[in-house]
Each structure stands twice: as structure tokens, then as C-alpha cells.
């Protein structure tokens, strides 16, 4: 059974590593509606993901006669709420929530809905799709369950079906818990693998707590740890000083895999062959173009496209292709999505 599962995992991992060069998204849809005013409300434009999606939206809209404005929430829930209210006051045709938790702002989003403002989110809820209760026409995101599964499957493949994993997650975010549980479930489906522990370490506490947390975990499990799985690259950023100490003492260190993010630091580590085996980035610019397309579908009184981008994994095998491109540090699939969307909008 273990051999079969490792082979199955290897097949899925290989697919996720391969270059995504075929457009599998929508090929038909409504022609573009003219003269629309859009406001992108960002959770925090210092966040690389939020900024990247905003850049994708801006790039897409540059081909249209739409107006786009940005309002920054500066990483604060209170400021984000104020930013949404400010956006509503401008009476736009649509608001994009970039990385803002829609559930925490459901009351003000009801105001937007009552005024006929279309609201689309990026990472605004846990899963892709619409949410009428929150007034979301569509939430765009890569499937977090698929992202978590492929990260855990790489650990299984890399260990030859003998992974013993630590999993790091943030208990304050439902999406983080969903991903951590999915990683744990995937590891447990491998009969000869083991989840040593799922450690709840909040993102805003990583810098100060990771050294003592990892020391405690190492004292508990030591050399049994073959892999560390984390919900994003930040956990790996802050575990490295502890791992460097182990390297200096010639102690075998675990392989590290991030189920989401795709930071420049992560790509550098993967490319250098040190401290990180893989990360699972999202196609930020593509998501920006998809959001623009979903807006146009809403303006045409049509349902969302239902598209969800394929999961892509960056490993030593393919990282050089990414960092060697002009837009270094941003995974941007060369599958012709820009041309495909323009063909829909302007047939």
C-alpha cells in the first residue's frame, strides 16, 4: 500500500512541478463593458501577494477603458474597515478586496451590496467561489486543500514513504488551520509516514517565539524529524538560525516545504540548495486578470467562471526557470492567459 501511495504522490508532484504552458481557463465569455470605476482595497500593499494581485488587475485594466483606484488598509483590521467604507463612499461599480477577510467586515459589505456595488475578493474567504451571505460575487484563490496536499506529498516522495513531519500553522486564521489539517491528513494516508506534531505558532509571534519553540521540538523529536511543513515561507525564514546551528554541529537537518507563498527569499534558498526544498506559489498576475474577467461577468449579469488556477510547485528542479525571468520572484505561468482573456473581452 505504501509503495502504491508513494507512486501516486510522485505522479501528482511531477505534474505540479511541470511547466504550466497550456491555458485551461475560460475561453468564452462576454465582451467587455465600458466605463467602469473599480477600487482595489488592499489589506496591506506591503504584502507581496496583495501587491502582486493589484499589479495584475492594473495590467489587465490598462487594456480597457476602466478606471482603477487603490486604497491601502495598512495591515490593520480597523483601517481595512475604514478603507472599505471610504471605497463605498466613492460609489464605484465594483470593489476588490485584496487579502481582506470578508467575514470580519460583513456588516459594511452589506452596505456595498445594498448599493449594487459588485464585490470580488482575493483570499477574502477560505475557498474559491462566490459567497452570497457575505455579498461576494467571487473569491479568487488557488485551492488551499490542493496546495496543502501537494506540499505534504512532496515530503512523502522525498522521504521514500518514510516522512516524519512537524507542521507549523497559525491558529488565528481558519485558512491556516484548513491547510495544516490537510497536510496532516495527507501524511497520515501514507502508512509508513508519521505526523510528529502540528504546532500552533501565530504569524505575528514567529520572530520572537520560533527559536525557543524549535529548540523544544528538537529536544523532543531530534533526528526523527525528516521534514518541516509550514503554511507559508515565513516559518522557514525564522527556523533557519536554529537549523544553521545544527549544521555547524554536523547534525542532519530536516527538509523544509512551504504550502503557499513563494517569496523571493524562498526561491533563493531553493536555488542555493539550502534550508528549503520547495514552496507552492500562486500566480498573482493571473489572479489579477481573472478578477478583472469575473468583474466583467458580474457587470453582464452572468455567473462567475468558476476557474481555479492549477497548483504549481517550485523545487530545485524548476526554480531556475522562474528566477531567470524578467519578473524575478513572481511566478507567472507562460500559458497565454493574457491573450486568452483579451480574446474574450475584445473578440
mmCIF file of C-alpha atoms in Angstrom:
data_model
loop_
_atom_site.group_PDB
_atom_site.id
_atom_site.type_symbol
_atom_site.label_atom_id
_atom_site.label_comp_id
_atom_site.label_asym_id
_atom_site.label_seq_id
_atom_site.Cartn_x
_atom_site.Cartn_y
_atom_site.Cartn_z
ATOM 1 C CA UNK A 1 0.000 0.000 0.000
ATOM 2 C CA UNK A 2 2.809 2.413 0.884
ATOM 3 C CA UNK A 3 4.602 1.806 -2.424
ATOM 4 C CA UNK A 4 1.385 2.438 -4.341
ATOM 5 C CA UNK A 5 0.736 5.663 -2.423
ATOM 6 C CA UNK A 6 4.306 6.915 -2.935
ATOM 7 C CA UNK A 7 3.981 6.259 -6.678
ATOM 8 C CA UNK A 8 0.638 8.071 -6.727
ATOM 9 C CA UNK A 9 2.133 11.015 -4.826
ATOM 10 C CA UNK A 10 5.149 11.091 -7.167
ATOM 11 C CA UNK A 11 2.855 11.373 -10.193
ATOM 12 C CA UNK A 12 0.973 14.312 -8.661
ATOM 13 C CA UNK A 13 4.191 16.034 -7.570
ATOM 14 C CA UNK A 14 5.678 15.707 -11.045
ATOM 15 C CA UNK A 15 2.561 17.292 -12.553
ATOM 16 C CA UNK A 16 2.769 20.196 -10.108
ATOM 17 C CA UNK A 17 6.448 20.770 -10.906
ATOM 18 C CA UNK A 18 5.981 20.695 -14.676
ATOM 19 C CA UNK A 19 5.698 23.968 -16.592
ATOM 20 C CA UNK A 20 2.111 25.204 -16.904
ATOM 21 C CA UNK A 21 2.134 26.112 -20.604
ATOM 22 C CA UNK A 22 -1.446 25.293 -21.632
ATOM 23 C CA UNK A 23 -4.324 27.636 -20.781
ATOM 24 C CA UNK A 24 -7.030 25.624 -19.000
ATOM 25 C CA UNK A 25 -9.194 28.600 -18.019
ATOM 26 C CA UNK A 26 -12.236 30.138 -19.703
ATOM 27 C CA UNK A 27 -12.148 30.583 -23.458
ATOM 28 C CA UNK A 28 -15.587 32.135 -23.843
ATOM 29 C CA UNK A 29 -17.436 34.912 -22.071
ATOM 30 C CA UNK A 30 -18.990 38.341 -22.506
ATOM 31 C CA UNK A 31 -17.402 41.227 -24.372
ATOM 32 C CA UNK A 32 -16.072 43.968 -22.148
ATOM 33 C CA UNK A 33 -18.440 46.522 -20.632
ATOM 34 C CA UNK A 34 -17.235 50.119 -20.982
ATOM 35 C CA UNK A 35 -16.577 52.874 -18.461
ATOM 36 C CA UNK A 36 -16.407 51.138 -15.091
ATOM 37 C CA UNK A 37 -14.884 52.512 -11.894
ATOM 38 C CA UNK A 38 -13.060 49.977 -9.758
ATOM 39 C CA UNK A 39 -11.480 50.352 -6.315
ATOM 40 C CA UNK A 40 -8.885 47.895 -5.049
ATOM 41 C CA UNK A 41 -8.941 47.858 -1.244
ATOM 42 C CA UNK A 42 -5.721 46.207 -0.090
ATOM 43 C CA UNK A 43 -5.213 44.581 3.276
ATOM 44 C CA UNK A 44 -1.621 45.835 3.127
ATOM 45 C CA UNK A 45 0.210 46.833 -0.053
ATOM 46 C CA UNK A 46 3.488 45.923 1.634
ATOM 47 C CA UNK A 47 2.356 42.300 1.361
ATOM 48 C CA UNK A 48 3.898 40.800 -1.788
ATOM 49 C CA UNK A 49 0.843 38.729 -2.665
ATOM 50 C CA UNK A 50 -1.625 41.569 -2.258
ATOM 51 C CA UNK A 51 0.635 43.907 -4.225
ATOM 52 C CA UNK A 52 1.167 41.348 -6.980
ATOM 53 C CA UNK A 53 -2.553 40.765 -7.491
ATOM 54 C CA UNK A 54 -3.121 44.525 -7.561
ATOM 55 C CA UNK A 55 -0.430 44.799 -10.217
ATOM 56 C CA UNK A 56 -2.169 42.079 -12.223
ATOM 57 C CA UNK A 57 -5.500 43.913 -12.023
ATOM 58 C CA UNK A 58 -3.810 47.165 -13.067
ATOM 59 C CA UNK A 59 -2.143 45.459 -16.004
ATOM 60 C CA UNK A 60 -5.427 43.918 -17.182
ATOM 61 C CA UNK A 61 -7.390 47.149 -16.810
ATOM 62 C CA UNK A 62 -4.733 49.057 -18.760
ATOM 63 C CA UNK A 63 -6.186 47.307 -21.810
ATOM 64 C CA UNK A 64 -9.697 48.633 -21.042
ATOM 65 C CA UNK A 65 -11.386 51.987 -20.527
ATOM 66 C CA UNK A 66 -11.967 51.288 -16.832
ATOM 67 C CA UNK A 67 -10.667 53.495 -14.007
ATOM 68 C CA UNK A 68 -8.784 51.877 -11.113
ATOM 69 C CA UNK A 69 -8.030 53.362 -7.705
ATOM 70 C CA UNK A 70 -6.124 51.836 -4.755
ATOM 71 C CA UNK A 71 -6.876 52.272 -1.052
ATOM 72 C CA UNK A 72 -4.461 50.708 1.462
ATOM 73 C CA UNK A 73 -5.629 49.120 4.731
ATOM 74 C CA UNK A 74 -2.041 49.138 6.115
ATOM 75 C CA UNK A 75 -2.368 45.733 7.789
ATOM 76 C CA UNK A 76 -4.878 46.854 10.411
ATOM 77 C CA UNK A 77 -8.404 45.422 10.667
ATOM 78 C CA UNK A 78 -9.722 48.827 11.775
ATOM 79 C CA UNK A 79 -8.029 50.640 8.877
ATOM 80 C CA UNK A 80 -9.230 47.983 6.451
ATOM 81 C CA UNK A 81 -12.800 48.535 7.581
ATOM 82 C CA UNK A 82 -12.371 52.280 7.189
ATOM 83 C CA UNK A 83 -10.868 51.727 3.719
ATOM 84 C CA UNK A 84 -13.898 49.694 2.616
ATOM 85 C CA UNK A 85 -16.234 52.426 3.899
ATOM 86 C CA UNK A 86 -14.218 55.045 2.049
ATOM 87 C CA UNK A 87 -14.376 52.958 -1.121
ATOM 88 C CA UNK A 88 -18.164 52.690 -0.831
ATOM 89 C CA UNK A 89 -18.427 56.457 -0.415
ATOM 90 C CA UNK A 90 -16.930 56.911 -3.888
ATOM 91 C CA UNK A 91 -19.856 54.894 -5.306
ATOM 92 C CA UNK A 92 -17.755 52.698 -7.603
ATOM 93 C CA UNK A 93 -19.089 49.989 -9.853
ATOM 94 C CA UNK A 94 -17.002 47.401 -8.026
ATOM 95 C CA UNK A 95 -14.693 46.860 -5.061
ATOM 96 C CA UNK A 96 -11.891 44.309 -4.962
ATOM 97 C CA UNK A 97 -10.855 43.057 -1.526
ATOM 98 C CA UNK A 98 -7.143 42.236 -1.716
ATOM 99 C CA UNK A 99 -6.343 39.877 1.138
ATOM 100 C CA UNK A 100 -9.069 41.234 3.437
ATOM 101 C CA UNK A 101 -11.122 38.780 5.496
ATOM 102 C CA UNK A 102 -14.674 39.377 4.281
ATOM 103 C CA UNK A 103 -16.197 37.729 7.366
ATOM 104 C CA UNK A 104 -14.682 40.390 9.628
ATOM 105 C CA UNK A 105 -16.290 43.149 7.544
ATOM 106 C CA UNK A 106 -19.610 41.543 6.670
ATOM 107 C CA UNK A 107 -21.719 44.420 8.006
ATOM 108 C CA UNK A 108 -20.062 47.088 5.868
ATOM 109 C CA UNK A 109 -20.101 44.707 2.878
ATOM 110 C CA UNK A 110 -23.884 44.533 3.256
ATOM 111 C CA UNK A 111 -23.906 48.278 2.601
ATOM 112 C CA UNK A 112 -21.965 47.745 -0.617
ATOM 113 C CA UNK A 113 -24.392 45.039 -1.680
ATOM 114 C CA UNK A 114 -27.410 47.239 -0.935
ATOM 115 C CA UNK A 115 -25.936 49.918 -3.212
ATOM 116 C CA UNK A 116 -25.437 47.476 -6.080
ATOM 117 C CA UNK A 117 -21.646 47.530 -5.848
ATOM 118 C CA UNK A 118 -20.039 44.309 -7.097
ATOM 119 C CA UNK A 119 -17.536 42.911 -4.590
ATOM 120 C CA UNK A 120 -14.865 40.393 -5.539
ATOM 121 C CA UNK A 121 -12.211 39.099 -3.171
ATOM 122 C CA UNK A 122 -8.724 37.684 -3.362
ATOM 123 C CA UNK A 123 -8.130 35.480 -0.299
ATOM 124 C CA UNK A 124 -11.238 37.082 1.204
ATOM 125 C CA UNK A 125 -12.628 33.703 2.306
ATOM 126 C CA UNK A 126 -11.080 30.272 2.799
ATOM 127 C CA UNK A 127 -12.109 28.744 -0.528
ATOM 128 C CA UNK A 128 -12.592 29.821 -4.130
ATOM 129 C CA UNK A 129 -16.094 30.725 -5.285
ATOM 130 C CA UNK A 130 -18.916 33.106 -4.506
ATOM 131 C CA UNK A 131 -20.488 33.788 -1.130
ATOM 132 C CA UNK A 132 -23.901 35.470 -1.256
ATOM 133 C CA UNK A 133 -24.106 35.723 2.536
ATOM 134 C CA UNK A 134 -21.023 37.967 2.544
ATOM 135 C CA UNK A 135 -22.013 39.740 -0.659
ATOM 136 C CA UNK A 136 -19.041 38.296 -2.563
ATOM 137 C CA UNK A 137 -19.653 37.653 -6.250
ATOM 138 C CA UNK A 138 -16.426 35.622 -6.330
ATOM 139 C CA UNK A 139 -13.399 34.870 -4.195
ATOM 140 C CA UNK A 140 -10.287 34.151 -6.258
ATOM 141 C CA UNK A 141 -7.638 31.880 -4.772
ATOM 142 C CA UNK A 142 -5.717 28.733 -5.576
ATOM 143 C CA UNK A 143 -7.402 25.757 -3.867
ATOM 144 C CA UNK A 144 -5.771 25.684 -0.404
ATOM 145 C CA UNK A 145 -6.558 21.983 0.017
ATOM 146 C CA UNK A 146 -4.717 21.172 -3.214
ATOM 147 C CA UNK A 147 -1.779 23.365 -2.166
ATOM 148 C CA UNK A 148 -1.542 21.638 1.219
ATOM 149 C CA UNK A 149 -1.850 18.176 -0.293
ATOM 150 C CA UNK A 150 0.935 18.678 -2.837
ATOM 151 C CA UNK A 151 3.313 20.074 -0.199
ATOM 152 C CA UNK A 152 2.757 17.016 2.005
ATOM 153 C CA UNK A 153 3.033 14.658 -0.962
ATOM 154 C CA UNK A 154 6.474 16.043 -1.774
ATOM 155 C CA UNK A 155 7.581 15.156 1.767
ATOM 156 C CA UNK A 156 6.292 11.622 1.226
ATOM 157 C CA UNK A 157 8.061 11.294 -2.127
ATOM 158 C CA UNK A 158 11.288 12.904 -0.918
ATOM 159 C CA UNK A 159 11.454 10.530 2.063
ATOM 160 C CA UNK A 160 10.632 7.426 0.059
ATOM 161 C CA UNK A 161 7.447 6.975 2.043
ATOM 162 C CA UNK A 162 9.055 7.428 5.465
ATOM 163 C CA UNK A 163 8.325 11.077 6.268
ATOM 164 C CA UNK A 164 8.200 12.124 9.893
ATOM 165 C CA UNK A 165 6.908 15.658 9.869
ATOM 166 C CA UNK A 166 6.484 18.726 12.004
ATOM 167 C CA UNK A 167 3.726 21.041 10.770
ATOM 168 C CA UNK A 168 3.611 24.751 11.615
ATOM 169 C CA UNK A 169 0.366 26.723 11.416
ATOM 170 C CA UNK A 170 -1.320 29.860 12.727
ATOM 171 C CA UNK A 171 -4.407 29.088 14.883
ATOM 172 C CA UNK A 172 -5.746 32.617 14.338
ATOM 173 C CA UNK A 173 -6.577 32.016 10.676
ATOM 174 C CA UNK A 174 -9.147 29.465 9.566
ATOM 175 C CA UNK A 175 -7.413 29.038 6.204
ATOM 176 C CA UNK A 176 -4.157 28.186 8.007
ATOM 177 C CA UNK A 177 -5.910 25.532 10.086
ATOM 178 C CA UNK A 178 -7.543 24.084 6.963
ATOM 179 C CA UNK A 179 -4.158 23.805 5.235
ATOM 180 C CA UNK A 180 -2.409 22.342 8.285
ATOM 181 C CA UNK A 181 -5.131 19.718 8.730
ATOM 182 C CA UNK A 182 -4.979 18.830 5.039
ATOM 183 C CA UNK A 183 -1.200 18.390 5.221
ATOM 184 C CA UNK A 184 -1.550 16.197 8.299
ATOM 185 C CA UNK A 185 -4.280 14.075 6.675
ATOM 186 C CA UNK A 186 -2.146 13.576 3.560
ATOM 187 C CA UNK A 187 0.871 12.443 5.593
ATOM 188 C CA UNK A 188 -1.309 10.037 7.603
ATOM 189 C CA UNK A 189 -2.582 8.401 4.413
ATOM 190 C CA UNK A 190 0.973 7.124 3.986
ATOM 191 C CA UNK A 191 1.053 4.097 6.308
ATOM 192 C CA UNK A 192 4.803 4.293 6.943
ATOM 193 C CA UNK A 193 4.817 8.088 7.499
ATOM 194 C CA UNK A 194 4.082 9.993 10.685
ATOM 195 C CA UNK A 195 2.901 13.415 11.802
ATOM 196 C CA UNK A 196 5.056 14.104 14.828
ATOM 197 C CA UNK A 197 3.213 17.281 15.814
ATOM 198 C CA UNK A 198 1.104 20.144 14.486
ATOM 199 C CA UNK A 199 2.481 23.225 16.202
ATOM 200 C CA UNK A 200 0.294 26.311 16.567
ATOM 201 C CA UNK A 201 2.597 29.318 16.266
ATOM 202 C CA UNK A 202 0.903 32.634 15.327
ATOM 203 C CA UNK A 203 2.473 34.505 12.432
ATOM 204 C CA UNK A 204 2.919 37.662 14.483
ATOM 205 C CA UNK A 205 4.832 35.693 17.129
ATOM 206 C CA UNK A 206 7.216 33.795 14.849
ATOM 207 C CA UNK A 207 10.197 36.149 15.182
ATOM 208 C CA UNK A 208 10.262 36.047 18.960
ATOM 209 C CA UNK A 209 8.992 32.513 19.618
ATOM 210 C CA UNK A 210 10.457 30.319 16.843
ATOM 211 C CA UNK A 211 13.940 29.867 18.417
ATOM 212 C CA UNK A 212 12.622 28.527 21.732
ATOM 213 C CA UNK A 213 9.779 26.642 20.024
ATOM 214 C CA UNK A 214 12.097 24.805 17.666
ATOM 215 C CA UNK A 215 14.601 24.060 20.433
ATOM 216 C CA UNK A 216 11.817 22.436 22.428
ATOM 217 C CA UNK A 217 10.624 20.424 19.422
ATOM 218 C CA UNK A 218 14.175 19.343 18.572
ATOM 219 C CA UNK A 219 14.773 18.206 22.146
ATOM 220 C CA UNK A 220 11.534 16.218 21.916
ATOM 221 C CA UNK A 221 11.939 14.622 18.478
ATOM 222 C CA UNK A 222 15.551 15.275 17.429
ATOM 223 C CA UNK A 223 16.775 13.332 14.425
ATOM 224 C CA UNK A 224 13.365 11.730 13.875
ATOM 225 C CA UNK A 225 12.238 14.895 12.076
ATOM 226 C CA UNK A 226 12.695 14.361 8.332
ATOM 227 C CA UNK A 227 10.556 17.267 7.104
ATOM 228 C CA UNK A 228 9.070 20.546 8.296
ATOM 229 C CA UNK A 229 5.843 21.576 6.597
ATOM 230 C CA UNK A 230 4.620 25.142 7.067
ATOM 231 C CA UNK A 231 1.602 27.087 5.844
ATOM 232 C CA UNK A 232 3.915 29.717 4.321
ATOM 233 C CA UNK A 233 7.556 30.690 3.893
ATOM 234 C CA UNK A 234 7.749 32.896 6.994
ATOM 235 C CA UNK A 235 8.075 29.908 9.301
ATOM 236 C CA UNK A 236 11.071 28.710 7.312
ATOM 237 C CA UNK A 237 12.581 32.221 7.379
ATOM 238 C CA UNK A 238 12.704 32.124 11.163
ATOM 239 C CA UNK A 239 13.630 28.473 11.730
ATOM 240 C CA UNK A 240 16.835 28.842 9.690
ATOM 241 C CA UNK A 241 19.031 30.287 12.526
ATOM 242 C CA UNK A 242 18.254 27.186 14.592
ATOM 243 C CA UNK A 243 18.979 24.895 11.645
ATOM 244 C CA UNK A 244 22.260 26.709 10.975
ATOM 245 C CA UNK A 245 23.361 25.808 14.493
ATOM 246 C CA UNK A 246 22.616 22.150 13.744
ATOM 247 C CA UNK A 247 24.615 22.340 10.518
ATOM 248 C CA UNK A 248 27.605 23.781 12.386
ATOM 249 C CA UNK A 249 27.384 20.800 14.736
ATOM 250 C CA UNK A 250 27.172 18.476 11.703
ATOM 251 C CA UNK A 251 23.663 17.362 12.671
ATOM 252 C CA UNK A 252 21.344 16.255 9.864
ATOM 253 C CA UNK A 253 18.623 18.869 9.392
ATOM 254 C CA UNK A 254 15.043 18.381 8.150
ATOM 255 C CA UNK A 255 13.903 19.275 4.645
ATOM 256 C CA UNK A 256 11.589 22.310 4.646
ATOM 257 C CA UNK A 257 8.500 22.727 2.476
ATOM 258 C CA UNK A 258 6.096 25.666 2.383
ATOM 259 C CA UNK A 259 2.449 25.141 1.446
ATOM 260 C CA UNK A 260 1.973 28.555 -0.070
ATOM 261 C CA UNK A 261 3.651 31.902 -0.566
ATOM 262 C CA UNK A 262 6.568 31.829 -2.978
ATOM 263 C CA UNK A 263 8.745 34.586 -1.536
ATOM 264 C CA UNK A 264 11.972 35.781 -3.138
ATOM 265 C CA UNK A 265 13.870 34.534 -0.089
ATOM 266 C CA UNK A 266 12.326 31.092 -0.539
ATOM 267 C CA UNK A 267 13.306 30.944 -4.212
ATOM 268 C CA UNK A 268 16.862 31.920 -3.309
ATOM 269 C CA UNK A 269 17.074 29.172 -0.690
ATOM 270 C CA UNK A 270 15.676 26.588 -3.089
ATOM 271 C CA UNK A 271 18.049 27.692 -5.838
ATOM 272 C CA UNK A 272 21.052 27.549 -3.499
ATOM 273 C CA UNK A 273 20.071 24.088 -2.290
ATOM 274 C CA UNK A 274 19.965 25.137 1.332
ATOM 275 C CA UNK A 275 17.307 25.063 4.040
ATOM 276 C CA UNK A 276 14.272 24.843 1.728
ATOM 277 C CA UNK A 277 13.166 22.088 -0.616
ATOM 278 C CA UNK A 278 10.047 23.675 -2.123
ATOM 279 C CA UNK A 279 7.306 26.270 -1.994
ATOM 280 C CA UNK A 280 3.879 26.490 -3.648
ATOM 281 C CA UNK A 281 3.393 29.986 -5.092
ATOM 282 C CA UNK A 282 0.246 31.485 -6.504
ATOM 283 C CA UNK A 283 0.043 33.065 -9.996
ATOM 284 C CA UNK A 284 -0.564 36.580 -8.697
ATOM 285 C CA UNK A 285 -0.763 38.404 -12.029
ATOM 286 C CA UNK A 286 -3.043 35.724 -13.468
ATOM 287 C CA UNK A 287 -5.316 36.144 -10.450
ATOM 288 C CA UNK A 288 -5.467 39.875 -11.195
ATOM 289 C CA UNK A 289 -6.560 39.176 -14.771
ATOM 290 C CA UNK A 290 -9.099 36.615 -13.567
ATOM 291 C CA UNK A 291 -10.567 39.123 -11.109
ATOM 292 C CA UNK A 292 -10.997 41.581 -13.987
ATOM 293 C CA UNK A 293 -12.763 38.902 -16.042
ATOM 294 C CA UNK A 294 -15.029 37.951 -13.134
ATOM 295 C CA UNK A 295 -15.962 41.620 -12.706
ATOM 296 C CA UNK A 296 -16.956 41.811 -16.359
ATOM 297 C CA UNK A 297 -19.110 38.694 -15.963
ATOM 298 C CA UNK A 298 -20.843 40.306 -12.994
ATOM 299 C CA UNK A 299 -21.440 43.507 -14.967
ATOM 300 C CA UNK A 300 -23.051 41.367 -17.673
ATOM 301 C CA UNK A 301 -25.326 39.671 -15.109
ATOM 302 C CA UNK A 302 -23.605 36.326 -15.680
ATOM 303 C CA UNK A 303 -22.322 33.816 -13.091
ATOM 304 C CA UNK A 304 -18.612 33.556 -12.216
ATOM 305 C CA UNK A 305 -16.383 31.499 -14.498
ATOM 306 C CA UNK A 306 -15.637 29.010 -11.728
ATOM 307 C CA UNK A 307 -11.990 28.849 -12.782
ATOM 308 C CA UNK A 308 -9.285 27.930 -10.280
ATOM 309 C CA UNK A 309 -5.637 28.013 -11.366
ATOM 310 C CA UNK A 310 -3.595 24.818 -11.269
ATOM 311 C CA UNK A 311 -1.316 24.165 -8.323
ATOM 312 C CA UNK A 312 2.346 24.755 -9.173
ATOM 313 C CA UNK A 313 5.302 23.730 -7.046
ATOM 314 C CA UNK A 314 8.744 25.336 -7.152
ATOM 315 C CA UNK A 315 11.637 22.970 -6.397
ATOM 316 C CA UNK A 316 15.356 22.818 -7.273
ATOM 317 C CA UNK A 317 14.232 21.140 -10.491
ATOM 318 C CA UNK A 318 12.440 24.213 -11.862
ATOM 319 C CA UNK A 319 13.346 27.240 -9.731
ATOM 320 C CA UNK A 320 15.974 28.464 -12.219
ATOM 321 C CA UNK A 321 13.243 28.905 -14.850
ATOM 322 C CA UNK A 322 11.396 31.259 -12.517
ATOM 323 C CA UNK A 323 14.244 33.367 -11.147
ATOM 324 C CA UNK A 324 15.762 33.689 -14.600
ATOM 325 C CA UNK A 325 12.747 35.537 -15.962
ATOM 326 C CA UNK A 326 12.359 39.273 -16.233
ATOM 327 C CA UNK A 327 9.820 39.445 -13.407
ATOM 328 C CA UNK A 328 12.085 37.775 -10.883
ATOM 329 C CA UNK A 329 10.475 36.437 -7.757
ATOM 330 C CA UNK A 330 6.929 36.244 -9.154
ATOM 331 C CA UNK A 331 5.539 33.008 -10.547
ATOM 332 C CA UNK A 332 3.853 33.970 -13.819
ATOM 333 C CA UNK A 333 2.741 30.970 -15.909
ATOM 334 C CA UNK A 334 3.501 31.226 -19.614
ATOM 335 C CA UNK A 335 0.206 29.646 -20.661
ATOM 336 C CA UNK A 336 -1.194 32.522 -22.700
ATOM 337 C CA UNK A 337 -3.758 33.667 -20.145
ATOM 338 C CA UNK A 338 -3.405 37.334 -21.083
ATOM 339 C CA UNK A 339 -4.121 36.650 -24.754
ATOM 340 C CA UNK A 340 -6.990 34.315 -23.824
ATOM 341 C CA UNK A 341 -8.729 36.936 -21.687
ATOM 342 C CA UNK A 342 -8.217 39.704 -24.255
ATOM 343 C CA UNK A 343 -9.741 37.456 -26.911
ATOM 344 C CA UNK A 344 -12.830 37.035 -24.708
ATOM 345 C CA UNK A 345 -13.116 40.738 -23.897
ATOM 346 C CA UNK A 346 -12.360 42.081 -27.377
ATOM 347 C CA UNK A 347 -13.343 39.375 -29.910
#
